[in-house]
Short mmCIF file of C-alpha atoms and ligand atoms in Angstrom, two decimals:
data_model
loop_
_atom_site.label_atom_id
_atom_site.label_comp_id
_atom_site.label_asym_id
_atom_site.label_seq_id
_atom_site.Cartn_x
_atom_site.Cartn_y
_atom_site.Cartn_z
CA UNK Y 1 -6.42 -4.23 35.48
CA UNK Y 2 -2.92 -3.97 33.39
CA UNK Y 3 -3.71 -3.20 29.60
CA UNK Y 4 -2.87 -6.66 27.86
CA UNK Y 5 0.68 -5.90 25.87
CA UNK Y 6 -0.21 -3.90 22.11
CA UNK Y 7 0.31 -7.06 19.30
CA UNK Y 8 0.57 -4.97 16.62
CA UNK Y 9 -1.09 -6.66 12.94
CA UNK Y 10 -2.25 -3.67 10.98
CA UNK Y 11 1.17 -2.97 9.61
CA UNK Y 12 -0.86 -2.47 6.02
CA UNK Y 13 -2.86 0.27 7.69
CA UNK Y 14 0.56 2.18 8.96
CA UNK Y 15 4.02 0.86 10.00
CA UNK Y 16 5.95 1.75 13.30
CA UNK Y 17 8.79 3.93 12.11
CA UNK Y 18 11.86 2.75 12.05
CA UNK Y 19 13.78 4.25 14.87
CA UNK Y 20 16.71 5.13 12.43
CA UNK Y 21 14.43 7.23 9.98
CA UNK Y 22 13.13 9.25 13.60
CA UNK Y 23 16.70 9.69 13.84
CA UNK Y 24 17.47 10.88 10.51
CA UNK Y 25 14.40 13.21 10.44
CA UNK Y 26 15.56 14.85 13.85
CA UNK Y 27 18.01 17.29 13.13
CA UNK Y 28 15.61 19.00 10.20
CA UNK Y 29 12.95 19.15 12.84
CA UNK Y 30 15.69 21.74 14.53
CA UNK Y 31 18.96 22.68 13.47
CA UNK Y 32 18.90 22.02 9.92
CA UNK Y 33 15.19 23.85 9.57
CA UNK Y 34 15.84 25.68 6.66
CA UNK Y 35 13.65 26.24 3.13
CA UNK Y 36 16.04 24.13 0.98
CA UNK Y 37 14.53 26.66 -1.65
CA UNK Y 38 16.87 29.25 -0.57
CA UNK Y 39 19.86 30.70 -2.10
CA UNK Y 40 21.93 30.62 1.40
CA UNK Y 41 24.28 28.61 3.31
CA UNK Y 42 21.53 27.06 5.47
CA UNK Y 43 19.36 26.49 2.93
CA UNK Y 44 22.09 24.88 0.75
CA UNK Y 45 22.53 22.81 3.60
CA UNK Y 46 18.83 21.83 3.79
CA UNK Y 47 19.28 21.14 -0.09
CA UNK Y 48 22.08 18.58 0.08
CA UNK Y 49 20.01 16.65 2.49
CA UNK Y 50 17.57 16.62 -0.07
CA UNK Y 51 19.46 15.96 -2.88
CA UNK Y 52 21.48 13.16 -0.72
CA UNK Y 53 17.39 11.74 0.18
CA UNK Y 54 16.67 11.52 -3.68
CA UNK Y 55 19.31 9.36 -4.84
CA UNK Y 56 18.84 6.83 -2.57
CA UNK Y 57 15.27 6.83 -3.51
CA UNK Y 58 16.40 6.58 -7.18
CA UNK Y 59 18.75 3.85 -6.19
CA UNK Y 60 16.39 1.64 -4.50
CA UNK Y 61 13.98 1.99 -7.35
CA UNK Y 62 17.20 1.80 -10.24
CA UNK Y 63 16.23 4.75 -11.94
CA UNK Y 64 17.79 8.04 -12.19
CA UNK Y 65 16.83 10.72 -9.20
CA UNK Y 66 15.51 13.47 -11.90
CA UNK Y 67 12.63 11.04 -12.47
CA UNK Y 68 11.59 10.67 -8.45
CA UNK Y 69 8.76 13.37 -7.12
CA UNK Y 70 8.37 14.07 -3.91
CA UNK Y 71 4.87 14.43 -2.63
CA UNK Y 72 2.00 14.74 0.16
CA UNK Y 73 1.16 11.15 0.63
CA UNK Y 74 0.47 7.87 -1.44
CA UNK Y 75 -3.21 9.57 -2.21
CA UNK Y 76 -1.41 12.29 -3.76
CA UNK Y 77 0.89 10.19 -5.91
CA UNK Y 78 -1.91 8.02 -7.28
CA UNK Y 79 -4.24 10.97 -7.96
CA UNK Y 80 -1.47 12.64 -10.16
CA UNK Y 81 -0.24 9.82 -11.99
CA UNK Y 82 -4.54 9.33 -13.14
CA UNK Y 83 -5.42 13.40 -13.28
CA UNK Y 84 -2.76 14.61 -14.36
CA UNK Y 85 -2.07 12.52 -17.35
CA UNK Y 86 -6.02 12.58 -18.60
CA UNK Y 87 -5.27 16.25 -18.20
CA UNK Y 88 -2.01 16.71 -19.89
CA UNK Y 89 -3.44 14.04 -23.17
CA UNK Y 90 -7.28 13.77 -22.21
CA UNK Y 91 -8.07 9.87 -23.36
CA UNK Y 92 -9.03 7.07 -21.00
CA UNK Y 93 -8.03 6.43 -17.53
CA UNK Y 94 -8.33 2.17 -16.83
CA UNK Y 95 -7.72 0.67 -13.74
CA UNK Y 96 -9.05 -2.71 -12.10
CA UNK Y 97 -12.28 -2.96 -9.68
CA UNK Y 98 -9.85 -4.02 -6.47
CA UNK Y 99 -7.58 -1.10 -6.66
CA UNK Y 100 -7.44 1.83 -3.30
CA UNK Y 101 -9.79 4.56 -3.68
CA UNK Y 102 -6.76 6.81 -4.43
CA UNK Y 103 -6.60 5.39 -7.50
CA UNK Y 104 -9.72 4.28 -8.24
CA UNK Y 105 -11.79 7.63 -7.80
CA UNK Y 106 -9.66 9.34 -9.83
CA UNK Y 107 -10.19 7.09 -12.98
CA UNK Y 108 -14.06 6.80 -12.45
CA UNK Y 109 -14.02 10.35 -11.73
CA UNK Y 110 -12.32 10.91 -14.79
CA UNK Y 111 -15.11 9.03 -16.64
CA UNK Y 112 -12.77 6.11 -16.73
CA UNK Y 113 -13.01 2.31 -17.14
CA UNK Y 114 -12.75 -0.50 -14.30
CA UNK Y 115 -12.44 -4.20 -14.97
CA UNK Y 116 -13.28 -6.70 -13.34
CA UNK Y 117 -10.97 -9.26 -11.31
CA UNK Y 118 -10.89 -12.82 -10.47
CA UNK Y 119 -11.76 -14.90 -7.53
CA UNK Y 120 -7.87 -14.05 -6.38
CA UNK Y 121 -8.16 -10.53 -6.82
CA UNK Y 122 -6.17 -11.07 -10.06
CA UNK Y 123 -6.89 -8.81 -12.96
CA UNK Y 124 -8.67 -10.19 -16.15
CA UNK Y 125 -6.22 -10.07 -18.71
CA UNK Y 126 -8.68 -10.44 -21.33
CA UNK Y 127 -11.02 -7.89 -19.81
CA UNK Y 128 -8.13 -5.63 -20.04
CA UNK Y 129 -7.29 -6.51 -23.35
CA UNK Y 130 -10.46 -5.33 -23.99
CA UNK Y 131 -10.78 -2.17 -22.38
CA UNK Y 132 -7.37 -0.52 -23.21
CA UNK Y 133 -8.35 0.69 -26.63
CA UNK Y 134 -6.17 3.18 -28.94
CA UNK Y 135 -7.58 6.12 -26.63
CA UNK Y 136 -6.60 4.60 -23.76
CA UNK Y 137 -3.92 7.45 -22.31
CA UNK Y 138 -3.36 5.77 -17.96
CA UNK Y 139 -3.94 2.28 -17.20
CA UNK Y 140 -2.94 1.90 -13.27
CA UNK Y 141 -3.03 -1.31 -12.06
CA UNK Y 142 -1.47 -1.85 -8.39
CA UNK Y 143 1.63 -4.10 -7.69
CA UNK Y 144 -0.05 -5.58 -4.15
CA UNK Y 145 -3.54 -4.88 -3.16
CA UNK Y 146 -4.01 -3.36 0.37
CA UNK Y 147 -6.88 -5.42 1.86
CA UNK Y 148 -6.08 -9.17 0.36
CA UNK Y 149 -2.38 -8.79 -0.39
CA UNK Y 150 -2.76 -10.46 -4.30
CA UNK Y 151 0.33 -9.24 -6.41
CA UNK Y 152 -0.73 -8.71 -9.44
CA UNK Y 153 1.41 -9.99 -12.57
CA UNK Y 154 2.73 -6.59 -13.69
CA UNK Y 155 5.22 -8.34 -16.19
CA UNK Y 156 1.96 -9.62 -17.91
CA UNK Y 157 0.20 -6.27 -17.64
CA UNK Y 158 2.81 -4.88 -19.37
CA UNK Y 159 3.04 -6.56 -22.38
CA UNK Y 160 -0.19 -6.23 -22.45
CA UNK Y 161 -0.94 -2.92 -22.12
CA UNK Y 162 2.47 -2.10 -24.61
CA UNK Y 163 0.93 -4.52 -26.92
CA UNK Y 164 -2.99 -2.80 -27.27
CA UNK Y 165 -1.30 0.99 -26.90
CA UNK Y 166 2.21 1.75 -26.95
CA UNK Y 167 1.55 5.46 -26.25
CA UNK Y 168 -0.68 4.46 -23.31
CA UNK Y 169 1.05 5.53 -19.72
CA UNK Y 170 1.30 2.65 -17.43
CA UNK Y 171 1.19 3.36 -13.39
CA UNK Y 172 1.46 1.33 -10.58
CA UNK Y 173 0.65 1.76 -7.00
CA UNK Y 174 3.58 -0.12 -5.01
CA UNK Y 175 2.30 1.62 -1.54
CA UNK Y 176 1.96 -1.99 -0.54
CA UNK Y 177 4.50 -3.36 -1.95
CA UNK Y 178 7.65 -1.42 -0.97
CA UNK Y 179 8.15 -3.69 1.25
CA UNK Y 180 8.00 -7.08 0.17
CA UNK Y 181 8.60 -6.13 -3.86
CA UNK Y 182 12.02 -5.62 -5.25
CA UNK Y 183 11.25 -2.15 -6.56
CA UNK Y 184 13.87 -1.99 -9.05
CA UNK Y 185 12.35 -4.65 -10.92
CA UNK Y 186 9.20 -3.42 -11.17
CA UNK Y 187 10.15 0.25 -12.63
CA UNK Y 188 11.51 -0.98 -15.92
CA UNK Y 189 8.00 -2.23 -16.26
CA UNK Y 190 6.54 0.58 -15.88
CA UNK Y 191 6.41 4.49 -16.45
CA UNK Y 192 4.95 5.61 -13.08
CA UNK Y 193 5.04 4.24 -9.83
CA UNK Y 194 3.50 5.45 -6.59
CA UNK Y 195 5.08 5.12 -2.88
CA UNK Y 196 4.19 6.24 0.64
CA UNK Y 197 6.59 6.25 3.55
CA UNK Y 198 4.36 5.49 6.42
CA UNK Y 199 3.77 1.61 4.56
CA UNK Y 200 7.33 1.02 5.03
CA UNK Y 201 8.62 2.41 8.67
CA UNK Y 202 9.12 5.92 7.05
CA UNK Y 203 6.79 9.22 8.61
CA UNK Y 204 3.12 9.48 7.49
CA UNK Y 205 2.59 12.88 4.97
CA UNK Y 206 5.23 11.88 2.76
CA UNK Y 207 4.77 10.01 -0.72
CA UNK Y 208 7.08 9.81 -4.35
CA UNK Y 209 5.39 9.60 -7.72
CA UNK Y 210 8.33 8.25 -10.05
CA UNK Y 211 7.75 9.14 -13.86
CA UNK Y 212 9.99 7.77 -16.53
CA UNK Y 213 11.49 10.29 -18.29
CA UNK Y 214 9.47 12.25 -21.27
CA UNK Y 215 5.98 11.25 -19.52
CA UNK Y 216 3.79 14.20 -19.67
CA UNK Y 217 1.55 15.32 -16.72
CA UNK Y 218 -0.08 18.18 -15.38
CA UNK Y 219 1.08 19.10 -11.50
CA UNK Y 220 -1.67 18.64 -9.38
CA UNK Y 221 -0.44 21.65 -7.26
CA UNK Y 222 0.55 24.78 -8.79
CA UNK Y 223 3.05 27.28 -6.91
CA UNK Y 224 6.02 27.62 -6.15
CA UNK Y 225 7.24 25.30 -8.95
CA UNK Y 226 9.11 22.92 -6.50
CA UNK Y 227 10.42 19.48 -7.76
CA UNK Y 228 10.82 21.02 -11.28
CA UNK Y 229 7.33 22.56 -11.59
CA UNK Y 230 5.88 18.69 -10.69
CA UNK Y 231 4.95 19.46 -7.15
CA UNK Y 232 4.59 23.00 -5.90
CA UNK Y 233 5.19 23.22 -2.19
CA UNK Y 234 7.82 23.49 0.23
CA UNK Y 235 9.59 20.62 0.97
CA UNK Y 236 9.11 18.58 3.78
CA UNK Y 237 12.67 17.91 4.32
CA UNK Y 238 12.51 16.01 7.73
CA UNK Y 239 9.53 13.54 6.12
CA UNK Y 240 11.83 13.09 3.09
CA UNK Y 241 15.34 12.41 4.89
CA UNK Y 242 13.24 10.01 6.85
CA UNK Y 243 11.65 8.20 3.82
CA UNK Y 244 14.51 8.03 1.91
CA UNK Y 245 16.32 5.79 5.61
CA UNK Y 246 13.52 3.77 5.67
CA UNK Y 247 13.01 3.06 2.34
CA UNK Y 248 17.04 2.02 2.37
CA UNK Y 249 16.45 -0.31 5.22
CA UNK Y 250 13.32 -1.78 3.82
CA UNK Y 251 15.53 -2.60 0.79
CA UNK Y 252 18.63 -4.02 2.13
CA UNK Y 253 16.93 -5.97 4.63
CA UNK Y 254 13.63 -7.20 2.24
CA UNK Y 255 14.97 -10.85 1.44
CA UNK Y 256 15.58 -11.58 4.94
CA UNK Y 257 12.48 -10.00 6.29
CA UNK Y 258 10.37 -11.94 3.58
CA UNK Y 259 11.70 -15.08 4.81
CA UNK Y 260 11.14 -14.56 8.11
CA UNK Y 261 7.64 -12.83 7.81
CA UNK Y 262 6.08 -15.29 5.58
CA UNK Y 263 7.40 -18.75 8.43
CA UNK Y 264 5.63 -16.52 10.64
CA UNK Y 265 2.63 -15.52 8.84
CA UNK Y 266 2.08 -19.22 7.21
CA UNK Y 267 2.03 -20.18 11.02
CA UNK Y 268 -0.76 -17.81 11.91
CA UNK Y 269 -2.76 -18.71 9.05
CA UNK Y 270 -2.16 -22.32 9.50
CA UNK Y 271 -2.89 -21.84 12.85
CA UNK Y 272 -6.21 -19.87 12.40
CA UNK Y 273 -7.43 -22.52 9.50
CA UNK Y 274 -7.18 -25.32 11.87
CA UNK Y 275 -9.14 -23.89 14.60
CA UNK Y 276 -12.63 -24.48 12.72
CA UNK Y 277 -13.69 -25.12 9.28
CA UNK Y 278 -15.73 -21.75 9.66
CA UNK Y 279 -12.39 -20.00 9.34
CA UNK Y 280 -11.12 -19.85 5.01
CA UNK Y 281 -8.29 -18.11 3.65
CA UNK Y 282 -9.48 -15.63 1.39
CA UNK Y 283 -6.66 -15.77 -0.83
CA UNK Y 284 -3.81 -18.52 -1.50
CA UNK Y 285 -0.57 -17.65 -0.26
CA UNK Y 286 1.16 -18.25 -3.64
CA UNK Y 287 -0.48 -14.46 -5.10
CA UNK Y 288 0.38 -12.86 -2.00
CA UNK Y 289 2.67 -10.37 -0.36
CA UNK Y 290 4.73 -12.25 3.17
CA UNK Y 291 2.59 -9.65 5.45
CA UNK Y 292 -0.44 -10.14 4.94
CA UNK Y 293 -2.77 -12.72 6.34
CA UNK Y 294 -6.75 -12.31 5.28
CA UNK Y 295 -9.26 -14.83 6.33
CA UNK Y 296 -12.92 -15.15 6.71
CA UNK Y 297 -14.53 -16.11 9.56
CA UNK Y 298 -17.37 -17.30 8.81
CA UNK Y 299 -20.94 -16.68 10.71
CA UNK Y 300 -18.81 -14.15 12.57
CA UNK Y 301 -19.12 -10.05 12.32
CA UNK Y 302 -15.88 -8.75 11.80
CA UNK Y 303 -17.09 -5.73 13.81
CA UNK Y 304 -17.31 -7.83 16.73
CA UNK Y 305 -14.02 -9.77 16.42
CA UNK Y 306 -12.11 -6.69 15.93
CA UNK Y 307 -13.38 -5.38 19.44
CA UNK Y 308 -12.85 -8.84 21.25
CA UNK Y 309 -9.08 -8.89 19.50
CA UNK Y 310 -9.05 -5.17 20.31
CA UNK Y 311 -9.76 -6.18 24.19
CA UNK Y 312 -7.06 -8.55 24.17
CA UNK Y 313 -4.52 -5.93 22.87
CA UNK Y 314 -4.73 -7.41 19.24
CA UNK Y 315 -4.75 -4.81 16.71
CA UNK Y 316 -6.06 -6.06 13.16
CA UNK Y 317 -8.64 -4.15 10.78
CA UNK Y 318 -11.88 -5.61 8.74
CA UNK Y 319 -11.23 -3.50 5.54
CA UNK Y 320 -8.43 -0.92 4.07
CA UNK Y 321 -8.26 0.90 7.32
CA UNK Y 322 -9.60 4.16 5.34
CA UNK Y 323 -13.10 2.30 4.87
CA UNK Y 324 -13.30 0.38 7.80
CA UNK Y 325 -16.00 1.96 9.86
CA UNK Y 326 -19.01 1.32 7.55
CA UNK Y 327 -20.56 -1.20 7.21
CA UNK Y 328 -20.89 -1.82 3.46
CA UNK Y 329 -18.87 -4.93 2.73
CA UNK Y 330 -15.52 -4.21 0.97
CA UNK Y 331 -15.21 -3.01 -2.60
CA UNK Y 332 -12.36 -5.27 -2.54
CA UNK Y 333 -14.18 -8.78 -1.26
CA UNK Y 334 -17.11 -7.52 -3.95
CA UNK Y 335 -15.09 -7.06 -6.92
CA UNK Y 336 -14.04 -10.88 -5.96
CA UNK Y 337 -17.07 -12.24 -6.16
CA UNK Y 338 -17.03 -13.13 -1.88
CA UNK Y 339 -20.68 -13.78 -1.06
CA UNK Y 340 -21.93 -10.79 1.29
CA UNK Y 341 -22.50 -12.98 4.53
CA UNK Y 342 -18.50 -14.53 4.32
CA UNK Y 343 -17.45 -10.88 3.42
CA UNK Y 344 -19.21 -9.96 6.56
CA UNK Y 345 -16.65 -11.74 8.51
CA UNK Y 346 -13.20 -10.80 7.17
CA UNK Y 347 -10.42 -9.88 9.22
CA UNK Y 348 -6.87 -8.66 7.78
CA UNK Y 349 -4.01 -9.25 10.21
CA UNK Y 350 -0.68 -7.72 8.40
CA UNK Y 351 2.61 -8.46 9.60
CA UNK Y 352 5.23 -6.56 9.56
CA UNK Y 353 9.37 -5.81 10.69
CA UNK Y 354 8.06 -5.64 14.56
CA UNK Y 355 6.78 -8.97 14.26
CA UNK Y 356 7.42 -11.68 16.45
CA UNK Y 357 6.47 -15.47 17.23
CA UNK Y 358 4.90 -14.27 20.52
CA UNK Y 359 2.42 -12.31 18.45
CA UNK Y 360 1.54 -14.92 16.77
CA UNK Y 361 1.66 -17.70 19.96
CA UNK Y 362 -0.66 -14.74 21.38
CA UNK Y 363 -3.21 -14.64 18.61
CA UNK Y 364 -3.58 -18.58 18.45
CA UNK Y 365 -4.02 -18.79 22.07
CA UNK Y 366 -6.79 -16.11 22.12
CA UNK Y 367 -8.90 -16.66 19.14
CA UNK Y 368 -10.63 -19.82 20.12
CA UNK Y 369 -12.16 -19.00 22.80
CA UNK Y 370 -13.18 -15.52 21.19
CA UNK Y 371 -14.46 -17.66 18.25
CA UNK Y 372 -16.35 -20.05 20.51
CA UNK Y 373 -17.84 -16.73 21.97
CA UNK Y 374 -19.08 -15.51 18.93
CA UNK Y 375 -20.28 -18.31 17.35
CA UNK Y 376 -22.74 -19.49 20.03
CA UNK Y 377 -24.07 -16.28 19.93
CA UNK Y 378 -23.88 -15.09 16.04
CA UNK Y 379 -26.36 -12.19 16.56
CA UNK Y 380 -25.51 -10.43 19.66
CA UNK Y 381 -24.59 -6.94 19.03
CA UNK Y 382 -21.04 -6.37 21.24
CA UNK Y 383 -22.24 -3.04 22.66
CA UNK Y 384 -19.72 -0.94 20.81
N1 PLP J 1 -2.45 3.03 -2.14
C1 PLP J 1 -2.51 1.96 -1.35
C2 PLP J 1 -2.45 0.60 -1.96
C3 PLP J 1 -2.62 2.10 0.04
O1 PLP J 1 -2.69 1.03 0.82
C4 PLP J 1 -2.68 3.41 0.58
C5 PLP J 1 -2.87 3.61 2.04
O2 PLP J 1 -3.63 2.93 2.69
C6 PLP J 1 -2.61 4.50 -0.29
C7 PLP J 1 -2.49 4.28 -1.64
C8 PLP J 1 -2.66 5.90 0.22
O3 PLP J 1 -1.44 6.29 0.80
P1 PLP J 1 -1.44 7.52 1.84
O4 PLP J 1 -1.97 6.98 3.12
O5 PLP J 1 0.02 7.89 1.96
O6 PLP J 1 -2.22 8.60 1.24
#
């Protein structure tokens, strides 16, 4: 039997790349290989690449390229932005319950504070009020949330946080948000911000941590002194040509995609919602990022829905995709306040560029009878 054709919905997991950031990447892969460290004419020529690669970071995100960091990954850009500014100031780290353990195991690691979130995944204001106090020194608080999509009102935040302790740093994780979010607007909001190329069609191993300038951190990695003693290492040129393309793309093209990514994800949802009054969308599309469709099934195991969807070339996750595998319900779908057994049968389908209206005719011709499957027999383990 033919393997049913791949339908693609985990684009918040990891994007396809965009085929014009694998050809951007290429010729630092071979040619252009140098250390763009070096004082010669190949490494010069390895250093105008990356040079060329930071101000069109800097551009999309309208600040100036000496405040844009390259790094490892997202993780690693969240994790400095928290550590490195409780250990440049010491103070307290404060970030809400719903944010991605990259940033949220720093700050409780860091003996930090977490507060609570509404039914939406929105942030408390007043519980925030409350917690950033005069020692307050990080308060991260993410643009879009990976699992539910919510956007949280940064504007808000950052009055807020401005308001209860001007000398407080405020960072936000826009991994999920790069590509729905117009970036420039969110940096003069802010003082960091974190990014990762794989969320956006760039290469996976590649991240920026912008810091406004005069914010004082300690490098995570110490080294070589690379990106101005911020990030020791040698460049990954090839990742960073490559993030820099896609990040372009994802900018120029992000009203258009929007448009056409939410007609098509409002249709899925719609679609899914009508099937059964078992099925509930776990947050309204009004706080939400275009891509990302969450709903509960309920009396279903998300376990076994993934597999059925998985056996019908449908790939969509349960949780972030870095949790999904146990069995605990989400932190996420906790902090929210969803009951255990609806949590139980969550299912994120995230849209993304490759996107198209057969993937979606595909998934609403499937599901029913994969829901009709399930439901008549609620208990049966699918022999994973
Ligand atoms: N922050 C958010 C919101 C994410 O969704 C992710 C990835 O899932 C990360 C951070 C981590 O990024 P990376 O995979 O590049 O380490």
């Amino acid at each position: 039997v033919a393997d049913p054709p791949l339908i693609y919905l985990d684009h918040a997991a990891t994007t396809p790349m965009r085929p014009e950031a694998v050809a951007a990447m290429m010729p630092f892969l071979s040619d252009r290989f140098a250390n763009p460290s070096g004082s010669h004419r190949a490494s010069r020529n390895a250093r105008l690449a990356l040079d060329e690669a930071r101000d069109v970071v800097a551009e999309c995100l309208g600040v100036k390229p000496g405040g844009i960091v390259f790094t490892g990954c997202g993780t690693e850009a969240d994790n400095t932005a928290i550590l490195g500014v409780v250990r440049a100031r010491g103070g307290i780290a404060v970030c809400p319950s719903t944010e991605h353990h990259a940033v949220l195991h720093p700050v409780e690691h860091t003996g930090g504070r977490v507060v609570p979130v509404d039914g939406n995944g929105v942030v408390r204001l007043d519980d925030l009020a409350e917690a950033v106090t005069d020692d307050v020194t990080v308060v991260s608080v993410m643009a879009a949330n990976n699992e539910v999509g919510t956007v949280q009102p940064l504007a808000e935040i950052s009055r807020l946080v401005r308001r209860q302790a001007p000398k407080a740093v405020l960072h936000t994780d826009a991994v999920q948000a790069a590509c729905w979010l117009d970036l420039a607007a969110l940096t003069p909001l802010v003082d960091m911000l974190s990014l990762s190329g794989h969320k956006f069609g760039g290469p996976k191993g590649v991240g920026v941590l912008w810091v406004r300038e005069g914010v004082a951190f300690e490098p995570l990695l110490l080294g070589g002194g690379q990106e101005r003693d911020r990030r020791s290492g040698t460049h990954n040129v090839a990742g960073i040509v490559a993030f820099a393309e896609a990040l372009r793309l994802a900018t120029v093209e992000r009203a258009a995609g929007n448009a056409r990514i939410t007609t098509l994800r409002d249709r899925l949802v719609d679609g899914l919602l009508a099937l059964s009054p078992c099925v509930v969308e776990t947050v309204p599309r009004a706080v939400k990022i275009p891509g990302s469709a969450h709903v509960l099934f309920t009396g279903c195991e998300s376990e076994s829905l993934l597999f059925l969807l998985d056996q019908q070339g449908i790939c969509a996750s349960a949780a972030s995709a870095c949790a999904s595998g146990a069995m605990e319900p989400s932190h996420v779908l906790s902090a929210m306040g969803v009951p255990r057994e609806r949590a139980r049968g969550a299912i994120r389908f995230s849209l993304g560029v490759t996107t198209t209206d057969d993937d979606i005719d595909h998934v609403l011709a499937v599901v029913p009878a994969l829901l009709d499957r399930l439901l008549a027999a609620p208990t049966r383990a699918m022999g994973r």
